[in-house]
Structure formats: structure tokens, C-alpha cells
PDB file of C-alpha atoms in Angstrom:
ATOM      1  CA  UNK A   1     175.386  -4.726  -5.362  1.00 65.00           C
ATOM      2  CA  UNK A   2     176.857  -1.208  -5.389  1.00 76.00           C
ATOM      3  CA  UNK A   3     173.831   0.788  -4.310  1.00 78.00           C
ATOM      4  CA  UNK A   4     175.503   3.885  -2.870  1.00 81.00           C
ATOM      5  CA  UNK A   5     178.246   4.309  -5.480  1.00 81.00           C
ATOM      6  CA  UNK A   6     175.903   3.858  -8.457  1.00 84.00           C
ATOM      7  CA  UNK A   7     173.321   6.203  -6.970  1.00 86.00           C
ATOM      8  CA  UNK A   8     175.885   8.910  -6.191  1.00 85.00           C
ATOM      9  CA  UNK A   9     177.445   8.555  -9.637  1.00 86.00           C
ATOM     10  CA  UNK A  10     174.069   9.234 -11.251  1.00 89.00           C
ATOM     11  CA  UNK A  11     173.409  12.142  -8.896  1.00 89.00           C
ATOM     12  CA  UNK A  12     176.824  13.687  -9.613  1.00 87.00           C
ATOM     13  CA  UNK A  13     176.379  13.370 -13.386  1.00 89.00           C
ATOM     14  CA  UNK A  14     172.915  14.930 -13.306  1.00 92.00           C
ATOM     15  CA  UNK A  15     173.932  17.733 -10.939  1.00 91.00           C
ATOM     16  CA  UNK A  16     177.051  18.573 -12.961  1.00 90.00           C
ATOM     17  CA  UNK A  17     175.190  18.834 -16.274  1.00 90.00           C
ATOM     18  CA  UNK A  18     172.293  20.726 -14.707  1.00 91.00           C
ATOM     19  CA  UNK A  19     174.653  23.156 -12.965  1.00 90.00           C
ATOM     20  CA  UNK A  20     176.361  23.965 -16.283  1.00 88.00           C
ATOM     21  CA  UNK A  21     172.988  24.573 -17.954  1.00 89.00           C
ATOM     22  CA  UNK A  22     171.744  26.716 -15.079  1.00 89.00           C
ATOM     23  CA  UNK A  23     174.977  28.726 -15.024  1.00 87.00           C
ATOM     24  CA  UNK A  24     174.595  29.556 -18.725  1.00 85.00           C
ATOM     25  CA  UNK A  25     171.003  30.658 -18.145  1.00 87.00           C
ATOM     26  CA  UNK A  26     172.010  32.804 -15.175  1.00 86.00           C
ATOM     27  CA  UNK A  27     174.792  34.426 -17.202  1.00 83.00           C
ATOM     28  CA  UNK A  28     172.367  35.233 -19.997  1.00 84.00           C
ATOM     29  CA  UNK A  29     169.767  36.602 -17.589  1.00 86.00           C
ATOM     30  CA  UNK A  30     172.110  38.940 -15.719  1.00 84.00           C
ATOM     31  CA  UNK A  31     174.077  40.145 -18.753  1.00 82.00           C
ATOM     32  CA  UNK A  32     172.141  43.449 -19.261  1.00 84.00           C
ATOM     33  CA  UNK A  33     172.395  44.376 -15.591  1.00 84.00           C
ATOM     34  CA  UNK A  34     176.009  43.263 -15.414  1.00 79.00           C
ATOM     35  CA  UNK A  35     177.139  45.304 -18.409  1.00 82.00           C
ATOM     36  CA  UNK A  36     175.212  48.329 -17.145  1.00 86.00           C
ATOM     37  CA  UNK A  37     176.906  47.972 -13.765  1.00 80.00           C
ATOM     38  CA  UNK A  38     180.302  47.714 -15.473  1.00 80.00           C
ATOM     39  CA  UNK A  39     179.580  50.880 -17.454  1.00 84.00           C
ATOM     40  CA  UNK A  40     178.637  52.774 -14.294  1.00 85.00           C
ATOM     41  CA  UNK A  41     181.682  51.410 -12.517  1.00 79.00           C
ATOM     42  CA  UNK A  42     183.975  52.492 -15.356  1.00 79.00           C
ATOM     43  CA  UNK A  43     182.474  55.978 -15.244  1.00 84.00           C
ATOM     44  CA  UNK A  44     183.056  56.069 -11.509  1.00 78.00           C
ATOM     45  CA  UNK A  45     186.679  54.954 -11.936  1.00 73.00           C
ATOM     46  CA  UNK A  46     187.264  57.574 -14.622  1.00 77.00           C
ATOM     47  CA  UNK A  47     185.911  60.208 -12.289  1.00 77.00           C
ATOM     48  CA  UNK A  48     188.128  59.005  -9.449  1.00 73.00           C
ATOM     49  CA  UNK A  49     191.221  58.808 -11.643  1.00 71.00           C
ATOM     50  CA  UNK A  50     190.591  62.246 -13.118  1.00 75.00           C
ATOM     51  CA  UNK A  51     190.646  63.916  -9.730  1.00 74.00           C
ATOM     52  CA  UNK A  52     193.342  61.667  -8.254  1.00 64.00           C
ATOM     53  CA  UNK A  53     197.099  61.871  -8.478  1.00 59.00           C
ATOM     54  CA  UNK A  54     198.714  61.261 -11.861  1.00 55.00           C
ATOM     55  CA  UNK A  55     201.164  58.566 -10.761  1.00 56.00           C
ATOM     56  CA  UNK A  56     198.488  56.029  -9.832  1.00 58.00           C
ATOM     57  CA  UNK A  57     196.665  56.289 -13.155  1.00 62.00           C
ATOM     58  CA  UNK A  58     198.390  53.361 -14.861  1.00 67.00           C
ATOM     59  CA  UNK A  59     198.156  51.165 -11.760  1.00 71.00           C
ATOM     60  CA  UNK A  60     194.403  51.625 -11.508  1.00 69.00           C
ATOM     61  CA  UNK A  61     193.865  51.115 -15.224  1.00 71.00           C
ATOM     62  CA  UNK A  62     195.998  47.962 -15.321  1.00 77.00           C
ATOM     63  CA  UNK A  63     194.339  46.465 -12.260  1.00 78.00           C
ATOM     64  CA  UNK A  64     190.805  47.084 -13.493  1.00 75.00           C
ATOM     65  CA  UNK A  65     191.528  45.869 -17.027  1.00 77.00           C
ATOM     66  CA  UNK A  66     192.943  42.654 -15.590  1.00 81.00           C
ATOM     67  CA  UNK A  67     189.895  42.194 -13.346  1.00 81.00           C
ATOM     68  CA  UNK A  68     187.492  42.788 -16.247  1.00 79.00           C
ATOM     69  CA  UNK A  69     189.391  40.346 -18.464  1.00 79.00           C
ATOM     70  CA  UNK A  70     189.498  37.644 -15.785  1.00 80.00           C
ATOM     71  CA  UNK A  71     185.816  37.917 -14.918  1.00 81.00           C
ATOM     72  CA  UNK A  72     184.842  38.076 -18.590  1.00 77.00           C
ATOM     73  CA  UNK A  73     186.873  34.957 -19.375  1.00 75.00           C
ATOM     74  CA  UNK A  74     184.977  32.961 -16.758  1.00 73.00           C
ATOM     75  CA  UNK A  75     181.557  34.353 -17.602  1.00 75.00           C
ATOM     76  CA  UNK A  76     180.911  35.446 -21.199  1.00 72.00           C
ATOM     77  CA  UNK A  77     183.924  35.288 -23.521  1.00 63.00           C
ATOM     78  CA  UNK A  78     184.660  31.537 -23.213  1.00 59.00           C
ATOM     79  CA  UNK A  79     183.078  28.476 -21.565  1.00 77.00           C
ATOM     80  CA  UNK A  80     185.841  28.253 -18.989  1.00 81.00           C
ATOM     81  CA  UNK A  81     183.375  28.112 -16.117  1.00 85.00           C
ATOM     82  CA  UNK A  82     181.540  25.015 -17.349  1.00 85.00           C
ATOM     83  CA  UNK A  83     184.730  23.316 -18.582  1.00 85.00           C
ATOM     84  CA  UNK A  84     187.042  23.917 -15.632  1.00 87.00           C
ATOM     85  CA  UNK A  85     185.347  25.421 -12.569  1.00 88.00           C
ATOM     86  CA  UNK A  86     182.340  23.099 -12.322  1.00 90.00           C
ATOM     87  CA  UNK A  87     184.281  19.817 -12.869  1.00 90.00           C
ATOM     88  CA  UNK A  88     186.997  20.956 -10.461  1.00 91.00           C
ATOM     89  CA  UNK A  89     184.603  21.709  -7.611  1.00 90.00           C
ATOM     90  CA  UNK A  90     182.462  18.628  -8.267  1.00 89.00           C
ATOM     91  CA  UNK A  91     185.334  16.120  -8.417  1.00 87.00           C
ATOM     92  CA  UNK A  92     188.063  17.711  -6.286  1.00 87.00           C
ATOM     93  CA  UNK A  93     186.684  16.198  -3.085  1.00 83.00           C
ATOM     94  CA  UNK A  94     186.493  12.662  -4.485  1.00 81.00           C
ATOM     95  CA  UNK A  95     189.956  12.962  -6.069  1.00 84.00           C
ATOM     96  CA  UNK A  96     191.445  14.124  -2.779  1.00 85.00           C
ATOM     97  CA  UNK A  97     189.617  11.331  -0.970  1.00 81.00           C
ATOM     98  CA  UNK A  98     191.005   8.714  -3.338  1.00 80.00           C
ATOM     99  CA  UNK A  99     194.514  10.154  -2.952  1.00 82.00           C
ATOM    100  CA  UNK A 100     194.367  10.262   0.851  1.00 80.00           C
ATOM    101  CA  UNK A 101     192.557   7.001   1.602  1.00 74.00           C
ATOM    102  CA  UNK A 102     194.047   5.053  -1.300  1.00 75.00           C
ATOM    103  CA  UNK A 103     190.633   3.808  -2.374  1.00 67.00           C
ATOM    104  CA  UNK A 104     187.895   4.762  -4.783  1.00 66.00           C
ATOM    105  CA  UNK A 105     185.844   6.873  -2.394  1.00 69.00           C
ATOM    106  CA  UNK A 106     183.516   6.610   0.552  1.00 69.00           C
ATOM    107  CA  UNK A 107     180.540   5.302  -1.419  1.00 75.00           C
ATOM    108  CA  UNK A 108     182.426   2.332  -2.875  1.00 76.00           C
ATOM    109  CA  UNK A 109     183.928   1.506   0.515  1.00 71.00           C
ATOM    110  CA  UNK A 110     180.495   1.478   2.118  1.00 73.00           C
ATOM    111  CA  UNK A 111     179.170  -0.714  -0.710  1.00 78.00           C
ATOM    112  CA  UNK A 112     181.988  -3.192  -0.187  1.00 73.00           C
ATOM    113  CA  UNK A 113     181.308  -3.221   3.533  1.00 70.00           C
ATOM    114  CA  UNK A 114     177.592  -3.795   2.950  1.00 78.00           C
ATOM    115  CA  UNK A 115     178.261  -6.665   0.530  1.00 78.00           C
ATOM    116  CA  UNK A 116     180.619  -8.359   2.964  1.00 73.00           C
ATOM    117  CA  UNK A 117     178.245  -7.842   5.878  1.00 74.00           C
ATOM    118  CA  UNK A 118     175.172  -9.137   4.036  1.00 80.00           C
ATOM    119  CA  UNK A 119     177.088 -12.186   2.798  1.00 79.00           C
ATOM    120  CA  UNK A 120     178.294 -13.043   6.300  1.00 75.00           C
ATOM    121  CA  UNK A 121     174.854 -12.488   7.816  1.00 77.00           C
ATOM    122  CA  UNK A 122     173.164 -14.678   5.215  1.00 82.00           C
ATOM    123  CA  UNK A 123     175.757 -17.418   5.708  1.00 80.00           C
ATOM    124  CA  UNK A 124     175.239 -17.168   9.453  1.00 77.00           C
ATOM    125  CA  UNK A 125     171.458 -17.466   9.017  1.00 81.00           C
ATOM    126  CA  UNK A 126     171.676 -20.453   6.666  1.00 83.00           C
ATOM    127  CA  UNK A 127     174.205 -22.263   8.849  1.00 80.00           C
ATOM    128  CA  UNK A 128     172.246 -21.669  12.045  1.00 78.00           C
ATOM    129  CA  UNK A 129     168.923 -22.701  10.515  1.00 80.00           C
ATOM    130  CA  UNK A 130     170.468 -25.953   9.310  1.00 81.00           C
ATOM    131  CA  UNK A 131     171.749 -26.742  12.805  1.00 79.00           C
ATOM    132  CA  UNK A 132     168.574 -26.165  14.815  1.00 77.00           C
ATOM    133  CA  UNK A 133     165.486 -28.320  14.474  1.00 76.00           C
ATOM    134  CA  UNK A 134     161.913 -27.347  13.816  1.00 76.00           C
ATOM    135  CA  UNK A 135     160.911 -27.174  17.486  1.00 75.00           C
ATOM    136  CA  UNK A 136     163.910 -25.158  18.719  1.00 77.00           C
ATOM    137  CA  UNK A 137     161.966 -21.909  18.515  1.00 81.00           C
ATOM    138  CA  UNK A 138     163.950 -19.956  21.117  1.00 80.00           C
ATOM    139  CA  UNK A 139     167.259 -20.681  19.408  1.00 77.00           C
ATOM    140  CA  UNK A 140     165.840 -19.688  16.034  1.00 81.00           C
ATOM    141  CA  UNK A 141     164.465 -16.446  17.462  1.00 83.00           C
ATOM    142  CA  UNK A 142     167.939 -15.638  18.788  1.00 78.00           C
ATOM    143  CA  UNK A 143     169.428 -16.281  15.356  1.00 80.00           C
ATOM    144  CA  UNK A 144     166.878 -14.017  13.691  1.00 84.00           C
ATOM    145  CA  UNK A 145     167.548 -11.357  16.343  1.00 82.00           C
ATOM    146  CA  UNK A 146     171.264 -11.321  15.547  1.00 79.00           C
ATOM    147  CA  UNK A 147     170.529 -11.331  11.808  1.00 83.00           C
ATOM    148  CA  UNK A 148     168.000  -8.487  12.114  1.00 85.00           C
ATOM    149  CA  UNK A 149     170.239  -6.275  14.281  1.00 81.00           C
ATOM    150  CA  UNK A 150     173.067  -6.684  11.791  1.00 78.00           C
ATOM    151  CA  UNK A 151     170.894  -5.693   8.854  1.00 84.00           C
ATOM    152  CA  UNK A 152     169.379  -2.732  10.720  1.00 85.00           C
ATOM    153  CA  UNK A 153     172.863  -1.404  11.501  1.00 79.00           C
ATOM    154  CA  UNK A 154     173.932  -1.838   7.889  1.00 78.00           C
ATOM    155  CA  UNK A 155     170.829  -0.082   6.586  1.00 84.00           C
ATOM    156  CA  UNK A 156     171.370   2.826   8.980  1.00 82.00           C
ATOM    157  CA  UNK A 157     174.932   3.206   7.724  1.00 77.00           C
ATOM    158  CA  UNK A 158     173.761   3.090   4.103  1.00 80.00           C
ATOM    159  CA  UNK A 159     170.988   5.589   4.831  1.00 84.00           C
ATOM    160  CA  UNK A 160     173.120   8.236   6.526  1.00 80.00           C
ATOM    161  CA  UNK A 161     176.026   7.867   4.121  1.00 77.00           C
ATOM    162  CA  UNK A 162     173.771   8.215   1.090  1.00 82.00           C
ATOM    163  CA  UNK A 163     171.800  11.113   2.561  1.00 83.00           C
ATOM    164  CA  UNK A 164     174.763  13.268   3.482  1.00 80.00           C
ATOM    165  CA  UNK A 165     176.857  12.576   0.401  1.00 81.00           C
ATOM    166  CA  UNK A 166     173.818  13.270  -1.784  1.00 86.00           C
ATOM    167  CA  UNK A 167     172.984  16.458   0.101  1.00 84.00           C
ATOM    168  CA  UNK A 168     176.545  17.721  -0.236  1.00 81.00           C
ATOM    169  CA  UNK A 169     176.396  17.034  -3.990  1.00 86.00           C
ATOM    170  CA  UNK A 170     173.094  18.872  -4.364  1.00 89.00           C
ATOM    171  CA  UNK A 171     174.351  21.819  -2.314  1.00 86.00           C
ATOM    172  CA  UNK A 172     177.489  22.251  -4.357  1.00 87.00           C
ATOM    173  CA  UNK A 173     175.327  22.002  -7.491  1.00 90.00           C
ATOM    174  CA  UNK A 174     173.236  24.914  -6.221  1.00 89.00           C
ATOM    175  CA  UNK A 175     176.399  26.888  -5.513  1.00 88.00           C
ATOM    176  CA  UNK A 176     177.785  26.245  -8.984  1.00 90.00           C
ATOM    177  CA  UNK A 177     174.489  27.086 -10.695  1.00 90.00           C
ATOM    178  CA  UNK A 178     174.699  30.639  -9.359  1.00 88.00           C
ATOM    179  CA  UNK A 179     178.491  30.806  -9.459  1.00 89.00           C
ATOM    180  CA  UNK A 180     178.718  33.215 -12.402  1.00 88.00           C
ATOM    181  CA  UNK A 181     176.668  35.738 -10.469  1.00 87.00           C
ATOM    182  CA  UNK A 182     179.109  35.634  -7.558  1.00 90.00           C
ATOM    183  CA  UNK A 183     182.102  35.813  -9.889  1.00 87.00           C
ATOM    184  CA  UNK A 184     180.628  39.022 -11.284  1.00 85.00           C
ATOM    185  CA  UNK A 185     180.369  40.307  -7.721  1.00 86.00           C
ATOM    186  CA  UNK A 186     184.165  40.064  -7.458  1.00 85.00           C
ATOM    187  CA  UNK A 187     184.530  43.153  -9.660  1.00 81.00           C
ATOM    188  CA  UNK A 188     182.942  45.553  -7.221  1.00 79.00           C
ATOM    189  CA  UNK A 189     184.424  46.331  -3.846  1.00 79.00           C
ATOM    190  CA  UNK A 190     181.046  46.553  -2.114  1.00 83.00           C
ATOM    191  CA  UNK A 191     180.033  43.013  -3.189  1.00 85.00           C
ATOM    192  CA  UNK A 192     183.449  41.360  -3.133  1.00 85.00           C
ATOM    193  CA  UNK A 193     182.776  39.782   0.256  1.00 89.00           C
ATOM    194  CA  UNK A 194     179.885  37.830  -1.327  1.00 89.00           C
ATOM    195  CA  UNK A 195     182.326  36.328  -3.829  1.00 89.00           C
ATOM    196  CA  UNK A 196     184.649  35.424  -0.958  1.00 88.00           C
ATOM    197  CA  UNK A 197     181.769  33.714   0.862  1.00 86.00           C
ATOM    198  CA  UNK A 198     180.909  31.755  -2.294  1.00 89.00           C
ATOM    199  CA  UNK A 199     184.497  30.539  -2.661  1.00 88.00           C
ATOM    200  CA  UNK A 200     184.520  29.558   1.010  1.00 86.00           C
ATOM    201  CA  UNK A 201     181.320  27.563   0.566  1.00 85.00           C
ATOM    202  CA  UNK A 202     182.741  25.714  -2.451  1.00 87.00           C
ATOM    203  CA  UNK A 203     185.870  24.902  -0.469  1.00 87.00           C
ATOM    204  CA  UNK A 204     183.653  23.785   2.385  1.00 85.00           C
ATOM    205  CA  UNK A 205     181.945  21.120   0.276  1.00 83.00           C
ATOM    206  CA  UNK A 206     185.241  19.981  -1.242  1.00 84.00           C
ATOM    207  CA  UNK A 207     186.676  19.415   2.216  1.00 85.00           C
ATOM    208  CA  UNK A 208     183.400  17.901   3.386  1.00 82.00           C
ATOM    209  CA  UNK A 209     183.765  15.025   0.938  1.00 80.00           C
ATOM    210  CA  UNK A 210     187.392  14.573   1.958  1.00 83.00           C
ATOM    211  CA  UNK A 211     186.648  14.595   5.680  1.00 84.00           C
ATOM    212  CA  UNK A 212     183.734  12.200   5.245  1.00 79.00           C
ATOM    213  CA  UNK A 213     186.003   9.780   3.395  1.00 78.00           C
ATOM    214  CA  UNK A 214     188.652   9.981   6.101  1.00 81.00           C
ATOM    215  CA  UNK A 215     186.067   9.513   8.851  1.00 79.00           C
ATOM    216  CA  UNK A 216     184.415   6.560   7.160  1.00 74.00           C
ATOM    217  CA  UNK A 217     187.798   5.002   6.444  1.00 74.00           C
ATOM    218  CA  UNK A 218     188.360   4.895  10.209  1.00 77.00           C
ATOM    219  CA  UNK A 219     184.947   3.355  10.790  1.00 72.00           C
ATOM    220  CA  UNK A 220     185.213   0.885   7.926  1.00 69.00           C
ATOM    221  CA  UNK A 221     188.657  -0.273   9.073  1.00 73.00           C
ATOM    222  CA  UNK A 222     187.279  -0.890  12.547  1.00 73.00           C
ATOM    223  CA  UNK A 223     184.214  -2.724  11.265  1.00 68.00           C
ATOM    224  CA  UNK A 224     186.297  -4.890   8.932  1.00 67.00           C
ATOM    225  CA  UNK A 225     188.514  -5.839  11.858  1.00 72.00           C
ATOM    226  CA  UNK A 226     185.481  -6.763  13.979  1.00 69.00           C
ATOM    227  CA  UNK A 227     183.248  -8.547  11.448  1.00 63.00           C
ATOM    228  CA  UNK A 228     184.727 -11.975  10.588  1.00 60.00           C
ATOM    229  CA  UNK A 229     185.054 -13.111   7.005  1.00 54.00           C
ATOM    230  CA  UNK A 230     184.220 -16.775   7.713  1.00 56.00           C
ATOM    231  CA  UNK A 231     180.586 -16.111   8.623  1.00 53.00           C
ATOM    232  CA  UNK A 232     181.087 -16.899  12.345  1.00 61.00           C
ATOM    233  CA  UNK A 233     178.963 -14.012  13.626  1.00 63.00           C
ATOM    234  CA  UNK A 234     177.991 -13.698  17.276  1.00 70.00           C
ATOM    235  CA  UNK A 235     175.673 -11.323  19.075  1.00 71.00           C
ATOM    236  CA  UNK A 236     178.573  -9.323  20.513  1.00 77.00           C
ATOM    237  CA  UNK A 237     179.971  -8.710  17.020  1.00 73.00           C
ATOM    238  CA  UNK A 238     176.611  -7.455  15.784  1.00 72.00           C
ATOM    239  CA  UNK A 239     176.269  -5.181  18.826  1.00 76.00           C
ATOM    240  CA  UNK A 240     179.739  -3.759  18.101  1.00 77.00           C
ATOM    241  CA  UNK A 241     178.727  -3.043  14.533  1.00 72.00           C
ATOM    242  CA  UNK A 242     175.465  -1.416  15.625  1.00 76.00           C
ATOM    243  CA  UNK A 243     177.313   0.824  18.101  1.00 81.00           C
ATOM    244  CA  UNK A 244     179.793   1.856  15.414  1.00 76.00           C
ATOM    245  CA  UNK A 245     176.868   2.776  13.172  1.00 74.00           C
ATOM    246  CA  UNK A 246     175.381   4.989  15.891  1.00 79.00           C
ATOM    247  CA  UNK A 247     178.787   6.611  16.453  1.00 80.00           C
ATOM    248  CA  UNK A 248     179.121   7.305  12.728  1.00 74.00           C
ATOM    249  CA  UNK A 249     175.819   9.216  12.788  1.00 75.00           C
ATOM    250  CA  UNK A 250     177.154  11.596  15.437  1.00 79.00           C
ATOM    251  CA  UNK A 251     180.495  11.749  13.627  1.00 77.00           C
ATOM    252  CA  UNK A 252     178.773  13.003  10.474  1.00 72.00           C
ATOM    253  CA  UNK A 253     177.392  15.984  12.364  1.00 72.00           C
ATOM    254  CA  UNK A 254     180.760  16.859  13.894  1.00 80.00           C
ATOM    255  CA  UNK A 255     182.524  16.603  10.522  1.00 80.00           C
ATOM    256  CA  UNK A 256     180.060  19.092   9.033  1.00 76.00           C
ATOM    257  CA  UNK A 257     180.650  21.472  11.932  1.00 78.00           C
ATOM    258  CA  UNK A 258     184.425  21.128  11.551  1.00 82.00           C
ATOM    259  CA  UNK A 259     184.306  21.917   7.822  1.00 80.00           C
ATOM    260  CA  UNK A 260     182.078  24.917   8.403  1.00 77.00           C
ATOM    261  CA  UNK A 261     184.433  26.227  11.093  1.00 79.00           C
ATOM    262  CA  UNK A 262     187.593  25.777   9.015  1.00 79.00           C
ATOM    263  CA  UNK A 263     186.335  27.286   5.768  1.00 74.00           C
ATOM    264  CA  UNK A 264     183.880  29.863   7.040  1.00 67.00           C
ATOM    265  CA  UNK A 265     181.245  28.478   4.686  1.00 54.00           C
ATOM    266  CA  UNK A 266     177.736  27.299   5.361  1.00 55.00           C
ATOM    267  CA  UNK A 267     177.983  23.623   6.153  1.00 55.00           C
ATOM    268  CA  UNK A 268     175.332  20.946   5.988  1.00 52.00           C
ATOM    269  CA  UNK A 269     175.732  20.008   9.631  1.00 49.00           C
ATOM    270  CA  UNK A 270     172.269  21.455  10.243  1.00 50.00           C
ATOM    271  CA  UNK A 271     170.839  18.817   7.941  1.00 51.00           C
ATOM    272  CA  UNK A 272     171.716  16.149  10.477  1.00 51.00           C
ATOM    273  CA  UNK A 273     168.616  17.094  12.438  1.00 52.00           C
ATOM    274  CA  UNK A 274     166.601  16.906   9.220  1.00 50.00           C
ATOM    275  CA  UNK A 275     167.833  13.392   8.509  1.00 50.00           C
ATOM    276  CA  UNK A 276     167.242  12.355  12.101  1.00 53.00           C
ATOM    277  CA  UNK A 277     163.803  13.946  11.987  1.00 54.00           C
ATOM    278  CA  UNK A 278     162.955  12.015   8.833  1.00 50.00           C
ATOM    279  CA  UNK A 279     164.065   8.779  10.448  1.00 51.00           C
ATOM    280  CA  UNK A 280     162.046   9.619  13.552  1.00 52.00           C
ATOM    281  CA  UNK A 281     158.939  10.294  11.471  1.00 50.00           C
ATOM    282  CA  UNK A 282     159.361   6.984   9.661  1.00 46.00           C
ATOM    283  CA  UNK A 283     159.704   5.140  12.960  1.00 44.00           C
ATOM    284  CA  UNK A 284     156.769   7.066  14.431  1.00 50.00           C
ATOM    285  CA  UNK A 285     154.609   6.252  11.430  1.00 45.00           C
ATOM    286  CA  UNK A 286     155.521   2.590  11.696  1.00 38.00           C
ATOM    287  CA  UNK A 287     154.649   2.518  15.388  1.00 40.00           C
ATOM    288  CA  UNK A 288     151.370   4.341  14.777  1.00 48.00           C
ATOM    289  CA  UNK A 289     150.423   1.994  11.950  1.00 42.00           C
ATOM    290  CA  UNK A 290     151.286  -1.112  13.918  1.00 41.00           C
ATOM    291  CA  UNK A 291     149.680   0.093  17.147  1.00 44.00           C
ATOM    292  CA  UNK A 292     152.943  -0.064  19.088  1.00 39.00           C
ATOM    293  CA  UNK A 293     152.737   3.562  20.193  1.00 44.00           C
ATOM    294  CA  UNK A 294     149.318   3.110  21.836  1.00 45.00           C
ATOM    295  CA  UNK A 295     150.484  -0.127  23.390  1.00 35.00           C
ATOM    296  CA  UNK A 296     153.660   1.408  24.833  1.00 39.00           C
ATOM    297  CA  UNK A 297     151.870   4.522  26.098  1.00 47.00           C
ATOM    298  CA  UNK A 298     149.162   2.454  27.756  1.00 45.00           C
ATOM    299  CA  UNK A 299     151.683   0.038  29.165  1.00 34.00           C
ATOM    300  CA  UNK A 300     153.738   2.903  30.602  1.00 40.00           C
ATOM    301  CA  UNK A 301     150.672   4.516  32.176  1.00 47.00           C
ATOM    302  CA  UNK A 302     149.489   1.250  33.761  1.00 44.00           C
ATOM    303  CA  UNK A 303     152.812   0.027  35.045  1.00 41.00           C
ATOM    304  CA  UNK A 304     154.145   1.651  38.242  1.00 47.00           C
ATOM    305  CA  UNK A 305     157.500   3.394  38.221  1.00 47.00           C
ATOM    306  CA  UNK A 306     159.296   2.516  41.462  1.00 47.00           C
ATOM    307  CA  UNK A 307     162.236   4.836  40.802  1.00 42.00           C
ATOM    308  CA  UNK A 308     159.966   7.808  40.209  1.00 44.00           C
ATOM    309  CA  UNK A 309     157.863   7.012  43.288  1.00 52.00           C
ATOM    310  CA  UNK A 310     160.931   6.541  45.463  1.00 48.00           C
ATOM    311  CA  UNK A 311     162.382   9.817  44.232  1.00 44.00           C
ATOM    312  CA  UNK A 312     159.126  11.643  44.911  1.00 49.00           C
ATOM    313  CA  UNK A 313     158.916  10.265  48.457  1.00 54.00           C
ATOM    314  CA  UNK A 314     162.554  11.188  49.133  1.00 47.00           C
ATOM    315  CA  UNK A 315     162.044  14.730  47.856  1.00 43.00           C
ATOM    316  CA  UNK A 316     158.892  15.147  49.973  1.00 56.00           C
ATOM    317  CA  UNK A 317     160.677  13.902  53.081  1.00 51.00           C
ATOM    318  CA  UNK A 318     163.586  16.256  52.436  1.00 42.00           C
ATOM    319  CA  UNK A 319     161.272  19.250  52.040  1.00 43.00           C
ATOM    320  CA  UNK A 320     159.375  18.366  55.226  1.00 55.00           C
ATOM    321  CA  UNK A 321     162.637  18.003  57.125  1.00 49.00           C
ATOM    322  CA  UNK A 322     163.851  21.395  55.954  1.00 44.00           C
ATOM    323  CA  UNK A 323     160.550  23.011  56.896  1.00 50.00           C
ATOM    324  CA  UNK A 324     160.634  21.377  60.335  1.00 50.00           C
ATOM    325  CA  UNK A 325     164.191  22.607  60.889  1.00 48.00           C
ATOM    326  CA  UNK A 326     163.318  26.157  59.903  1.00 44.00           C
ATOM    327  CA  UNK A 327     160.387  26.146  62.340  1.00 45.00           C
ATOM    328  CA  UNK A 328     162.615  24.925  65.192  1.00 41.00           C
ATOM    329  CA  UNK A 329     165.143  27.684  64.481  1.00 41.00           C
ATOM    330  CA  UNK A 330     162.402  30.254  64.382  1.00 44.00           C
ATOM    331  CA  UNK A 331     160.985  29.017  67.739  1.00 46.00           C
TER     332      UNK A 331
END
């Protein structure tokens, strides 16, 4: 069951087609303003060239004609933007990932890991349930505990992988939808830095996919070396897998920060808190619905805390001793 790869394939197809449609609409909407700005810019250049030195006339004319032709080719004269720019940015990260890791991408690797893990966990559950009798409740609870921890770790890995790969795809789709506008900004010196920032952001999301694939290849290799293929799963193995899942969550945030630092673009590392916040709200809602939050709060308020009480008594004794010493010195 390839949940992540099939979902991301659909998301990529929809985002790519929608970005091409949105880019055409943006180009049509800004065309009057763009051509008016070009006319004013040409008038300004003519004025500058007229009162400048004669030997730089051909250099300025050649440079500006080349810039106009290049921008026009990617915006209005031919569908180069939708045919070449959008597919390149959308698929460059996955192509680089496949070339570096030697696989078919992060999503497929995670799907393969999930299939192997679920198969081993189910075999472990069936084998253990056939061994223990009806009245061996404690042993069966231990088996279900191991089985549940393994599935929770796998679901967390699926959740965070899907969320961040999907968010990166949506973000690059937003960038490409308004890409023609930023390409037009490359003509004018006052707005050229906005075009540079747009290129840096596109490069950021290309490298983000690559770095995620490399990071998850490390994690998947470790998990595959830990999880046995014969279904002989123990509690320590499941705990290892759960710890690796938690580490991968923090690794996702650091990879986003690294990409943003290297490319100067706006990364999605800030969305880690959003994903964590969503998970926290889901857990909070579950606890509120099941009554666990009230139970834990009441239990914590009723039960004494010996460490806190001991610390409070030690701090009070220390303060009294210091006050007594200061009084003796003063006397």
C-alpha cells in the first residue's frame, strides 16, 4: 500500500497543472502594466543614452534588447515558462534525489518501510496470540503494547514525511504561479533583487527535496538494519524505531533551516511548529474527549511531589542560613 507516494504524485500533478494555469492568468493580468512599464523604461534609457557618451550606445542597446527578448520569450512570445521552467523546478528535486540515493524518492522509500514494518508487526501479533492462552492477560497486554508502539512510530513517520513533502510541493507551486511576475521584475534594476529572491526560493525547495531524501535515506537504512525481516520483534526494537521517528521529526526542522541558510530563500522550517501544533491539538482533543486531561490534572493535584517539596525546603533553609549569617556579620 503506497500511501505517501501515490498521494504526493497526485499532489504534484495537480500543483503543476494549476501553476501553469495560474501563471498564464497572471501574465495576462499584468500585461498592460508590464508593457507600459517597458515603454517608460525605454524612454528613460533613450534619455540616458542621448546625454551619455557615444561609445557606450551600442553596448546599452544590445544589453537591453537581449534582456527584453529573454524576458519576452519566457512570458508572452512562447510557452517556454509552462513547458520548461515549471517542470524543471517541480521535478528537479526528485530527479536529484533519485540520482543521489539510487532509489525512486523519499516517498516510495517510506512506503516500503511502512509495508515491511506493518507486515512484521502483524506477523508478530499473530504469532504471539497463537502462543499465549486465553487467560494469559498480562502477556497479551505486553504484546499489544509492542504492536501499538510500533504502529504509532510508523504513523508518526508517515505523518511528518507526508506533511513536509506536501507543504514543499504546495509552496513551490505558489512560487511558480507568480513566477512570470518576478521574471518581469528582472528587467528593471530597482526590482531585480526581487527576481533574485524568487530564484533563491525556487532553488531552496529543489534542495529541500534533495536534502529530505538524503536525510531519510540515513534514517531508513538504520531502521532497516534494526527491524528484522523474520517477524521476530522485541520491545527494544520497537523502542529503537520510535526513537528514530522522534529524531527524524527534529531532523526535518534542521534540514529546512539548512536549506534556507544555504540558498537565502524562505524555507518551510517554520512550518515544523505548525505541524507539531496540529499534532498537539489532535492529542489534546483526544485527551479532552476521553477525560484523560481532567484525570491527569486531578491526579497531579492530589498526589504529593516529594522532589518539589524537598527542593522548597532546601531553598528555604538556604535563605534562612544566609540571612542568619548576614545578621551575625552585621552584629
